[in-house]
PDB file of C-alpha atoms in Angstrom:
ATOM      1  CA  MET A   1      14.128   4.896 -90.458  1.00  0.00           C
ATOM      2  CA  ARG A   2      12.641   2.877 -87.476  1.00  0.00           C
ATOM      3  CA  SER A   3       9.003   4.000 -86.482  1.00  0.00           C
ATOM      4  CA  TYR A   4       7.272   5.234 -83.827  1.00  0.00           C
ATOM      5  CA  GLN A   5       5.798   2.879 -81.041  1.00  0.00           C
ATOM      6  CA  PRO A   6       3.084   4.483 -78.812  1.00  0.00           C
ATOM      7  CA  ASP A   7       2.986   3.347 -75.098  1.00  0.00           C
ATOM      8  CA  LEU A   8       0.276   0.900 -74.889  1.00  0.00           C
ATOM      9  CA  THR A   9       0.932   0.144 -70.922  1.00  0.00           C
ATOM     10  CA  PRO A  10      -2.342   0.751 -68.825  1.00  0.00           C
ATOM     11  CA  PRO A  11      -1.355   4.103 -66.607  1.00  0.00           C
ATOM     12  CA  TRP A  12      -1.982   1.428 -63.900  1.00  0.00           C
ATOM     13  CA  LYS A  13       0.650  -0.878 -64.070  1.00  0.00           C
ATOM     14  CA  LYS A  14       2.525   2.231 -64.934  1.00  0.00           C
ATOM     15  CA  SER A  15       5.287   2.210 -62.068  1.00  0.00           C
ATOM     16  CA  ALA A  16       5.093   6.080 -60.906  1.00  0.00           C
ATOM     17  CA  PRO A  17       8.213   7.600 -60.495  1.00  0.00           C
ATOM     18  CA  VAL A  18      10.179   7.206 -57.267  1.00  0.00           C
ATOM     19  CA  PRO A  19      12.400  10.195 -55.894  1.00  0.00           C
ATOM     20  CA  GLU A  20      15.949  10.011 -55.333  1.00  0.00           C
ATOM     21  CA  VAL A  21      17.545  10.010 -52.160  1.00  0.00           C
ATOM     22  CA  PRO A  22      21.627  10.717 -51.995  1.00  0.00           C
ATOM     23  CA  ALA A  23      22.188   8.166 -49.036  1.00  0.00           C
ATOM     24  CA  GLU A  24      24.400  10.131 -47.198  1.00  0.00           C
ATOM     25  CA  PRO A  25      26.087   9.449 -43.094  1.00  0.00           C
ATOM     26  CA  ASP A  26      23.212   8.574 -40.714  1.00  0.00           C
ATOM     27  CA  LEU A  27      20.325   8.900 -43.403  1.00  0.00           C
ATOM     28  CA  VAL A  28      17.738   6.043 -41.415  1.00  0.00           C
ATOM     29  CA  VAL A  29      16.503   3.234 -44.147  1.00  0.00           C
ATOM     30  CA  GLU A  30      14.748   0.045 -44.406  1.00  0.00           C
ATOM     31  CA  GLU A  31      15.329  -2.016 -47.037  1.00  0.00           C
ATOM     32  CA  VAL A  32      12.326  -3.371 -49.239  1.00  0.00           C
ATOM     33  CA  SER A  33      12.624  -7.178 -49.512  1.00  0.00           C
ATOM     34  CA  THR A  34      15.242  -7.816 -46.210  1.00  0.00           C
ATOM     35  CA  GLY A  35      13.130  -4.906 -43.629  1.00  0.00           C
ATOM     36  CA  PHE A  36      16.585  -4.824 -42.517  1.00  0.00           C
ATOM     37  CA  CYS A  37      16.671  -1.232 -41.507  1.00  0.00           C
ATOM     38  CA  GLY A  38      19.725   0.880 -39.710  1.00  0.00           C
ATOM     39  CA  ALA A  39      21.150   4.138 -40.706  1.00  0.00           C
ATOM     40  CA  VAL A  40      24.373   4.812 -43.723  1.00  0.00           C
ATOM     41  CA  ILE A  41      27.865   3.859 -42.703  1.00  0.00           C
ATOM     42  CA  ARG A  42      29.243   4.516 -45.777  1.00  0.00           C
ATOM     43  CA  CYS A  43      28.926   4.081 -49.943  1.00  0.00           C
ATOM     44  CA  GLU A  44      31.218   1.509 -51.618  1.00  0.00           C
ATOM     45  CA  LYS A  45      31.572   1.645 -55.407  1.00  0.00           C
ATOM     46  CA  THR A  46      32.033  -2.110 -56.596  1.00  0.00           C
ATOM     47  CA  ALA A  47      31.668  -3.589 -60.209  1.00  0.00           C
ATOM     48  CA  GLN A  48      29.087  -5.080 -59.504  1.00  0.00           C
ATOM     49  CA  GLY A  49      27.629  -1.456 -58.959  1.00  0.00           C
ATOM     50  CA  PRO A  50      27.549   0.925 -56.055  1.00  0.00           C
ATOM     51  CA  THR A  51      26.921  -0.429 -52.711  1.00  0.00           C
ATOM     52  CA  VAL A  52      25.696   1.342 -49.791  1.00  0.00           C
ATOM     53  CA  THR A  53      26.263  -0.500 -45.581  1.00  0.00           C
ATOM     54  CA  LEU A  54      24.035  -0.194 -42.840  1.00  0.00           C
ATOM     55  CA  GLU A  55      24.249  -0.070 -39.286  1.00  0.00           C
ATOM     56  CA  ASP A  56      20.938  -1.264 -37.192  1.00  0.00           C
ATOM     57  CA  ARG A  57      20.538  -0.040 -34.043  1.00  0.00           C
ATOM     58  CA  PHE A  58      22.165  -3.642 -31.987  1.00  0.00           C
ATOM     59  CA  GLY A  59      25.900  -2.743 -34.301  1.00  0.00           C
ATOM     60  CA  LYS A  60      24.935  -4.978 -37.203  1.00  0.00           C
ATOM     61  CA  HIS A  61      26.680  -4.114 -40.410  1.00  0.00           C
ATOM     62  CA  ARG A  62      24.559  -4.556 -43.689  1.00  0.00           C
ATOM     63  CA  VAL A  63      26.021  -3.698 -46.926  1.00  0.00           C
ATOM     64  CA  PHE A  64      23.317  -3.812 -49.938  1.00  0.00           C
ATOM     65  CA  PRO A  65      23.477  -3.032 -53.932  1.00  0.00           C
ATOM     66  CA  MET A  66      21.366   0.635 -54.022  1.00  0.00           C
ATOM     67  CA  GLU A  67      19.309  -0.740 -56.359  1.00  0.00           C
ATOM     68  CA  PRO A  68      15.870   1.993 -57.882  1.00  0.00           C
ATOM     69  CA  ARG A  69      13.094   1.731 -56.268  1.00  0.00           C
ATOM     70  CA  GLY A  70      15.282  -1.032 -53.740  1.00  0.00           C
ATOM     71  CA  PHE A  71      14.673   1.167 -49.499  1.00  0.00           C
ATOM     72  CA  LEU A  72      11.997   2.575 -47.768  1.00  0.00           C
ATOM     73  CA  LEU A  73      12.816   6.427 -46.453  1.00  0.00           C
ATOM     74  CA  GLU A  74      10.001   7.049 -43.416  1.00  0.00           C
ATOM     75  CA  GLY A  75       7.455   4.846 -45.416  1.00  0.00           C
ATOM     76  CA  ARG A  76       8.449   6.175 -48.528  1.00  0.00           C
ATOM     77  CA  VAL A  77      10.005   3.777 -51.682  1.00  0.00           C
ATOM     78  CA  VAL A  78      12.830   5.666 -52.418  1.00  0.00           C
ATOM     79  CA  THR A  79      16.089   5.918 -54.658  1.00  0.00           C
ATOM     80  CA  LEU A  80      18.786   5.446 -53.417  1.00  0.00           C
ATOM     81  CA  VAL A  81      21.727   7.158 -55.019  1.00  0.00           C
ATOM     82  CA  ARG A  82      25.995   8.697 -54.004  1.00  0.00           C
ATOM     83  CA  PRO A  83      26.446  11.919 -51.958  1.00  0.00           C
ATOM     84  CA  SER A  84      28.037  14.482 -54.083  1.00  0.00           C
ATOM     85  CA  ALA A  85      31.197  15.116 -53.727  1.00  0.00           C
ATOM     86  CA  ALA A  86      30.567  18.651 -51.911  1.00  0.00           C
ATOM     87  CA  VAL A  87      27.994  16.539 -49.081  1.00  0.00           C
ATOM     88  CA  PRO A  88      30.369  16.993 -45.614  1.00  0.00           C
ATOM     89  CA  VAL A  89      30.695  14.024 -43.795  1.00  0.00           C
ATOM     90  CA  ARG A  90      29.514  14.281 -40.490  1.00  0.00           C
ATOM     91  CA  PRO A  91      26.177  15.124 -40.417  1.00  0.00           C
ATOM     92  CA  VAL A  92      24.625  18.210 -40.206  1.00  0.00           C
ATOM     93  CA  ARG A  93      23.209  17.842 -37.420  1.00  0.00           C
ATOM     94  CA  THR A  94      23.467  16.813 -33.479  1.00  0.00           C
ATOM     95  CA  ALA A  95      21.044  13.768 -32.078  1.00  0.00           C
ATOM     96  CA  SER A  96      19.045  16.417 -30.776  1.00  0.00           C
ATOM     97  CA  GLY A  97      18.044  17.641 -33.765  1.00  0.00           C
ATOM     98  CA  SER A  98      20.207  20.916 -33.115  1.00  0.00           C
ATOM     99  CA  VAL A  99      23.097  22.632 -35.826  1.00  0.00           C
ATOM    100  CA  ALA A 100      26.060  20.507 -35.570  1.00  0.00           C
ATOM    101  CA  VAL A 101      29.438  21.967 -34.873  1.00  0.00           C
ATOM    102  CA  PRO A 102      32.070  20.210 -36.550  1.00  0.00           C
ATOM    103  CA  GLY A 103      34.882  21.082 -34.429  1.00  0.00           C
ATOM    104  CA  ALA A 104      33.982  22.494 -31.536  1.00  0.00           C
ATOM    105  CA  ARG A 105      35.283  22.439 -27.762  1.00  0.00           C
ATOM    106  CA  ALA A 106      34.039  21.402 -24.947  1.00  0.00           C
ATOM    107  CA  ARG A 107      32.698  25.291 -23.096  1.00  0.00           C
ATOM    108  CA  VAL A 108      34.795  25.515 -19.275  1.00  0.00           C
ATOM    109  CA  ALA A 109      31.240  23.832 -17.121  1.00  0.00           C
ATOM    110  CA  ARG A 110      28.464  26.246 -15.521  1.00  0.00           C
ATOM    111  CA  ALA A 111      27.840  27.134 -11.905  1.00  0.00           C
ATOM    112  CA  GLY A 112      24.507  26.267 -12.956  1.00  0.00           C
ATOM    113  CA  ARG A 113      23.241  21.893 -13.142  1.00  0.00           C
ATOM    114  CA  ILE A 114      20.323  19.367 -14.290  1.00  0.00           C
ATOM    115  CA  TYR A 115      19.643  16.731 -12.003  1.00  0.00           C
ATOM    116  CA  VAL A 116      17.957  13.861 -13.435  1.00  0.00           C
ATOM    117  CA  GLU A 117      16.440  11.024 -10.936  1.00  0.00           C
ATOM    118  CA  GLY A 118      18.504   8.064 -12.061  1.00  0.00           C
ATOM    119  CA  ARG A 119      22.156   6.271 -13.618  1.00  0.00           C
ATOM    120  CA  HIS A 120      19.522   5.598 -17.195  1.00  0.00           C
ATOM    121  CA  ASP A 121      17.311   9.210 -17.023  1.00  0.00           C
ATOM    122  CA  ALA A 122      21.411  10.635 -17.180  1.00  0.00           C
ATOM    123  CA  GLU A 123      22.539   8.148 -19.484  1.00  0.00           C
ATOM    124  CA  LEU A 124      19.108   8.649 -22.660  1.00  0.00           C
ATOM    125  CA  VAL A 125      20.164  12.640 -21.879  1.00  0.00           C
ATOM    126  CA  GLU A 126      23.386  12.015 -22.942  1.00  0.00           C
ATOM    127  CA  ARG A 127      22.400  10.107 -25.671  1.00  0.00           C
ATOM    128  CA  VAL A 128      20.567  11.837 -27.632  1.00  0.00           C
ATOM    129  CA  TRP A 129      21.667  16.603 -26.234  1.00  0.00           C
ATOM    130  CA  GLY A 130      25.181  15.121 -24.348  1.00  0.00           C
ATOM    131  CA  ASP A 131      26.468  17.241 -27.698  1.00  0.00           C
ATOM    132  CA  ASP A 132      24.883  19.729 -26.193  1.00  0.00           C
ATOM    133  CA  LEU A 133      25.352  20.192 -23.590  1.00  0.00           C
ATOM    134  CA  ARG A 134      29.823  20.112 -24.299  1.00  0.00           C
ATOM    135  CA  ILE A 135      28.712  23.071 -25.138  1.00  0.00           C
ATOM    136  CA  GLU A 136      26.995  24.834 -23.140  1.00  0.00           C
ATOM    137  CA  GLY A 137      28.742  23.622 -20.824  1.00  0.00           C
ATOM    138  CA  VAL A 138      25.779  21.926 -18.172  1.00  0.00           C
ATOM    139  CA  VAL A 139      26.844  19.629 -16.722  1.00  0.00           C
ATOM    140  CA  VAL A 140      23.984  16.569 -15.926  1.00  0.00           C
ATOM    141  CA  GLU A 141      24.234  14.396 -12.822  1.00  0.00           C
ATOM    142  CA  TYR A 142      21.621  11.936 -10.280  1.00  0.00           C
ATOM    143  CA  LEU A 143      20.411  11.911  -7.970  1.00  0.00           C
ATOM    144  CA  GLU A 144      19.082   8.457  -6.711  1.00  0.00           C
ATOM    145  CA  GLY A 145      15.095   9.561  -6.131  1.00  0.00           C
ATOM    146  CA  ILE A 146      13.978  12.792  -5.244  1.00  0.00           C
ATOM    147  CA  ASP A 147      12.615  11.882  -2.002  1.00  0.00           C
ATOM    148  CA  ASP A 148      14.934  13.953  -0.285  1.00  0.00           C
ATOM    149  CA  LEU A 149      14.951  17.124  -3.365  1.00  0.00           C
ATOM    150  CA  PRO A 150      14.252  20.073  -1.025  1.00  0.00           C
ATOM    151  CA  ALA A 151      17.734  19.256   0.985  1.00  0.00           C
ATOM    152  CA  VAL A 152      19.718  18.779  -2.003  1.00  0.00           C
ATOM    153  CA  VAL A 153      18.139  22.067  -3.343  1.00  0.00           C
ATOM    154  CA  ARG A 154      19.054  24.114  -0.239  1.00  0.00           C
ATOM    155  CA  GLU A 155      22.642  22.249  -0.725  1.00  0.00           C
ATOM    156  CA  PHE A 156      23.067  23.259  -4.011  1.00  0.00           C
ATOM    157  CA  SER A 157      22.621  26.955  -2.953  1.00  0.00           C
ATOM    158  CA  PRO A 158      20.523  28.116  -6.207  1.00  0.00           C
ATOM    159  CA  GLY A 159      21.194  31.065  -7.801  1.00  0.00           C
ATOM    160  CA  PRO A 160      20.988  33.839 -10.907  1.00  0.00           C
ATOM    161  CA  ASP A 161      24.172  32.069 -12.495  1.00  0.00           C
ATOM    162  CA  ALA A 162      23.605  29.300 -11.012  1.00  0.00           C
ATOM    163  CA  ARG A 163      20.340  28.050 -12.177  1.00  0.00           C
ATOM    164  CA  LEU A 164      19.535  24.748 -11.082  1.00  0.00           C
ATOM    165  CA  GLY A 165      16.438  22.730 -13.309  1.00  0.00           C
ATOM    166  CA  VAL A 166      15.673  18.853 -12.377  1.00  0.00           C
ATOM    167  CA  LEU A 167      13.912  16.716 -14.265  1.00  0.00           C
ATOM    168  CA  VAL A 168      11.746  14.235 -12.432  1.00  0.00           C
ATOM    169  CA  ASP A 169      10.257  10.927 -13.453  1.00  0.00           C
ATOM    170  CA  HIS A 170       5.889  10.116 -13.520  1.00  0.00           C
ATOM    171  CA  LEU A 171       5.148  13.910 -12.741  1.00  0.00           C
ATOM    172  CA  VAL A 172       1.024  13.671 -12.378  1.00  0.00           C
ATOM    173  CA  PRO A 173      -1.228  15.077 -10.750  1.00  0.00           C
ATOM    174  CA  GLY A 174      -1.663  13.716  -7.230  1.00  0.00           C
ATOM    175  CA  SER A 175       1.945  11.127  -7.359  1.00  0.00           C
ATOM    176  CA  LYS A 176       3.951  11.580  -4.997  1.00  0.00           C
ATOM    177  CA  GLU A 177       6.447  12.646  -7.411  1.00  0.00           C
ATOM    178  CA  SER A 178       4.306  16.008  -7.850  1.00  0.00           C
ATOM    179  CA  ARG A 179       4.232  16.258  -3.723  1.00  0.00           C
ATOM    180  CA  ILE A 180       7.818  16.242  -3.556  1.00  0.00           C
ATOM    181  CA  ALA A 181       8.373  19.311  -6.433  1.00  0.00           C
ATOM    182  CA  ASP A 182       5.808  21.598  -4.948  1.00  0.00           C
ATOM    183  CA  ARG A 183       7.782  21.118  -1.646  1.00  0.00           C
ATOM    184  CA  VAL A 184      10.753  23.221  -4.547  1.00  0.00           C
ATOM    185  CA  SER A 185       9.996  27.157  -4.203  1.00  0.00           C
ATOM    186  CA  ASP A 186      12.590  29.507  -5.845  1.00  0.00           C
ATOM    187  CA  PRO A 187      12.958  31.527  -8.445  1.00  0.00           C
ATOM    188  CA  ASP A 188      16.686  30.286  -9.882  1.00  0.00           C
ATOM    189  CA  VAL A 189      15.277  26.569 -10.311  1.00  0.00           C
ATOM    190  CA  LEU A 190      13.008  25.182 -12.335  1.00  0.00           C
ATOM    191  CA  VAL A 191      11.716  21.148 -12.256  1.00  0.00           C
ATOM    192  CA  VAL A 192       9.302  19.833 -14.535  1.00  0.00           C
ATOM    193  CA  GLY A 193       8.651  16.124 -16.003  1.00  0.00           C
ATOM    194  CA  HIS A 194       7.455  13.779 -17.594  1.00  0.00           C
ATOM    195  CA  PRO A 195       4.272  11.648 -16.825  1.00  0.00           C
ATOM    196  CA  TYR A 196       6.563   8.195 -17.050  1.00  0.00           C
ATOM    197  CA  ILE A 197       6.353   5.314 -14.758  1.00  0.00           C
ATOM    198  CA  ASP A 198      10.597   5.436 -15.564  1.00  0.00           C
ATOM    199  CA  VAL A 199      12.524   7.147 -18.261  1.00  0.00           C
ATOM    200  CA  TRP A 200      12.329   3.718 -20.526  1.00  0.00           C
ATOM    201  CA  GLU A 201       9.029   3.973 -21.568  1.00  0.00           C
ATOM    202  CA  ALA A 202       9.609   7.405 -22.751  1.00  0.00           C
ATOM    203  CA  VAL A 203      11.438   5.590 -25.230  1.00  0.00           C
ATOM    204  CA  LYS A 204       9.218   4.765 -28.498  1.00  0.00           C
ATOM    205  CA  PRO A 205       8.233   1.205 -28.295  1.00  0.00           C
ATOM    206  CA  SER A 206       8.226   1.385 -32.129  1.00  0.00           C
ATOM    207  CA  SER A 207      12.467   1.915 -32.122  1.00  0.00           C
ATOM    208  CA  VAL A 208      13.347  -0.884 -29.086  1.00  0.00           C
ATOM    209  CA  GLY A 209      11.039  -2.921 -30.940  1.00  0.00           C
ATOM    210  CA  ILE A 210       8.126  -4.344 -28.518  1.00  0.00           C
ATOM    211  CA  THR A 211       4.327  -2.768 -30.287  1.00  0.00           C
ATOM    212  CA  ALA A 212       3.703  -0.992 -26.600  1.00  0.00           C
ATOM    213  CA  TRP A 213       5.607  -0.823 -23.171  1.00  0.00           C
ATOM    214  CA  PRO A 214       3.169  -3.312 -21.324  1.00  0.00           C
ATOM    215  CA  VAL A 215       1.783  -1.947 -18.086  1.00  0.00           C
ATOM    216  CA  VAL A 216       3.048  -3.468 -15.176  1.00  0.00           C
ATOM    217  CA  PRO A 217       0.933  -4.460 -12.370  1.00  0.00           C
ATOM    218  CA  ARG A 218       0.348  -2.397  -8.825  1.00  0.00           C
ATOM    219  CA  GLY A 219       3.346  -3.890  -6.340  1.00  0.00           C
ATOM    220  CA  GLN A 220       5.491  -4.902  -9.285  1.00  0.00           C
ATOM    221  CA  ASP A 221       9.345  -3.905  -9.700  1.00  0.00           C
ATOM    222  CA  TRP A 222       8.546  -2.617 -12.552  1.00  0.00           C
ATOM    223  CA  LYS A 223      11.250  -3.172 -14.152  1.00  0.00           C
ATOM    224  CA  THR A 224      11.665  -6.397 -13.573  1.00  0.00           C
ATOM    225  CA  GLY A 225       7.437  -6.566 -14.167  1.00  0.00           C
ATOM    226  CA  VAL A 226       8.647  -5.327 -18.040  1.00  0.00           C
ATOM    227  CA  CYS A 227      11.065  -7.720 -18.905  1.00  0.00           C
ATOM    228  CA  ARG A 228       9.180 -10.529 -17.542  1.00  0.00           C
ATOM    229  CA  ALA A 229       6.076  -9.635 -19.681  1.00  0.00           C
ATOM    230  CA  LEU A 230       8.204  -8.846 -22.793  1.00  0.00           C
ATOM    231  CA  GLY A 231      10.044 -12.125 -22.783  1.00  0.00           C
ATOM    232  CA  TRP A 232      13.578 -10.742 -22.421  1.00  0.00           C
ATOM    233  CA  PRO A 233      16.519 -12.486 -18.898  1.00  0.00           C
ATOM    234  CA  GLU A 234      15.139 -10.486 -16.050  1.00  0.00           C
ATOM    235  CA  ASN A 235      18.565  -8.472 -16.011  1.00  0.00           C
ATOM    236  CA  THR A 236      17.339  -5.268 -15.867  1.00  0.00           C
ATOM    237  CA  GLY A 237      21.059  -3.585 -16.128  1.00  0.00           C
ATOM    238  CA  GLU A 238      21.281  -6.139 -19.647  1.00  0.00           C
ATOM    239  CA  ALA A 239      17.749  -4.472 -20.373  1.00  0.00           C
ATOM    240  CA  TRP A 240      18.113  -1.130 -20.296  1.00  0.00           C
ATOM    241  CA  GLN A 241      21.249  -1.340 -23.164  1.00  0.00           C
ATOM    242  CA  ARG A 242      19.548  -2.690 -25.259  1.00  0.00           C
ATOM    243  CA  ILE A 243      16.264  -0.065 -25.121  1.00  0.00           C
ATOM    244  CA  LEU A 244      19.393   2.076 -24.698  1.00  0.00           C
ATOM    245  CA  SER A 245      21.265   0.621 -28.014  1.00  0.00           C
ATOM    246  CA  GLY A 246      17.828   1.413 -30.378  1.00  0.00           C
ATOM    247  CA  VAL A 247      18.623   5.345 -29.245  1.00  0.00           C
ATOM    248  CA  ARG A 248      20.078   7.167 -31.911  1.00  0.00           C
ATOM    249  CA  SER A 249      18.360  11.119 -31.888  1.00  0.00           C
ATOM    250  CA  TYR A 250      14.972  13.220 -30.741  1.00  0.00           C
ATOM    251  CA  ARG A 251      13.195  10.792 -32.797  1.00  0.00           C
ATOM    252  CA  ASP A 252      13.711   8.114 -31.102  1.00  0.00           C
ATOM    253  CA  LEU A 253      11.869   9.656 -27.850  1.00  0.00           C
ATOM    254  CA  GLU A 254       8.756  10.426 -27.319  1.00  0.00           C
ATOM    255  CA  PRO A 255       7.753  14.116 -26.762  1.00  0.00           C
ATOM    256  CA  ALA A 256       7.086  13.985 -23.305  1.00  0.00           C
ATOM    257  CA  LEU A 257      10.128  13.819 -22.838  1.00  0.00           C
ATOM    258  CA  LEU A 258      11.758  15.488 -26.106  1.00  0.00           C
ATOM    259  CA  GLY A 259       9.959  19.446 -24.304  1.00  0.00           C
ATOM    260  CA  ARG A 260      10.938  18.739 -21.293  1.00  0.00           C
ATOM    261  CA  VAL A 261      14.630  18.377 -21.047  1.00  0.00           C
ATOM    262  CA  GLU A 262      15.137  20.624 -23.976  1.00  0.00           C
ATOM    263  CA  GLU A 263      13.115  23.443 -21.695  1.00  0.00           C
ATOM    264  CA  LEU A 264      16.246  23.077 -18.365  1.00  0.00           C
ATOM    265  CA  ILE A 265      18.855  23.158 -20.444  1.00  0.00           C
ATOM    266  CA  ASP A 266      17.406  26.876 -21.928  1.00  0.00           C
ATOM    267  CA  PHE A 267      16.544  28.076 -17.967  1.00  0.00           C
ATOM    268  CA  VAL A 268      19.965  26.571 -17.007  1.00  0.00           C
ATOM    269  CA  THR A 269      21.641  28.500 -19.978  1.00  0.00           C
ATOM    270  CA  GLN A 270      19.664  31.921 -19.318  1.00  0.00           C
ATOM    271  CA  PRO A 271      21.272  34.989 -19.038  1.00  0.00           C
ATOM    272  CA  ALA A 272      20.912  35.795 -15.270  1.00  0.00           C
TER     273      ALA A 272
END
């Protein structure tokens, strides 16, 4: 009979247990030894043991062994495990955080609309809320600026069955944008905005791989100034694609934008 051998390891040297987390599709984790951060694409069973494939925000794939204490989830060490067969392969939430409806067909477009200032605003809204908007039948269009917003509203002819929501950049007291928005007064129109000079700033810096958005001196083109300050090529279209590629879900956006877009969707889809 083997004699009992007590564990004499001091408590402060023992490794605390860590949670086991199923490696479900779209779960975003960081591999501890390399710092590679990405979303789970798939798990596979190999001769060397189970592996997980991650995809980073630039579309790069890397395969890692699913070792104990091998990953960080929201800053906490975890052990990834293969999900059970009962776990659906599709994410249960849309990029906006809404419950996903697999197989749902797009609704016929409503008469109501959401207008945003520019193409980048429209692409960002589509990136995060696209699934929700199709189910609700809400079309998003961009205006290329809001200087003529009162005339645009009159031409749209809003009504109880055709509400209009407008998202404005840099809607802060005393700004040109706020003065234009104040000229719109209609119960079937809702004009809201975020405080950022451009919708670029509504993307969290960490999602773009920078520490903060730079301060651009007045008198300079803001987007060009951002590219210059960050050492990026002074090509704003290329820069935007770089920024947009870092947006996977609502978690990559600032709350000041999230709340306003949700408010517009609710307003446009209210029953008459």
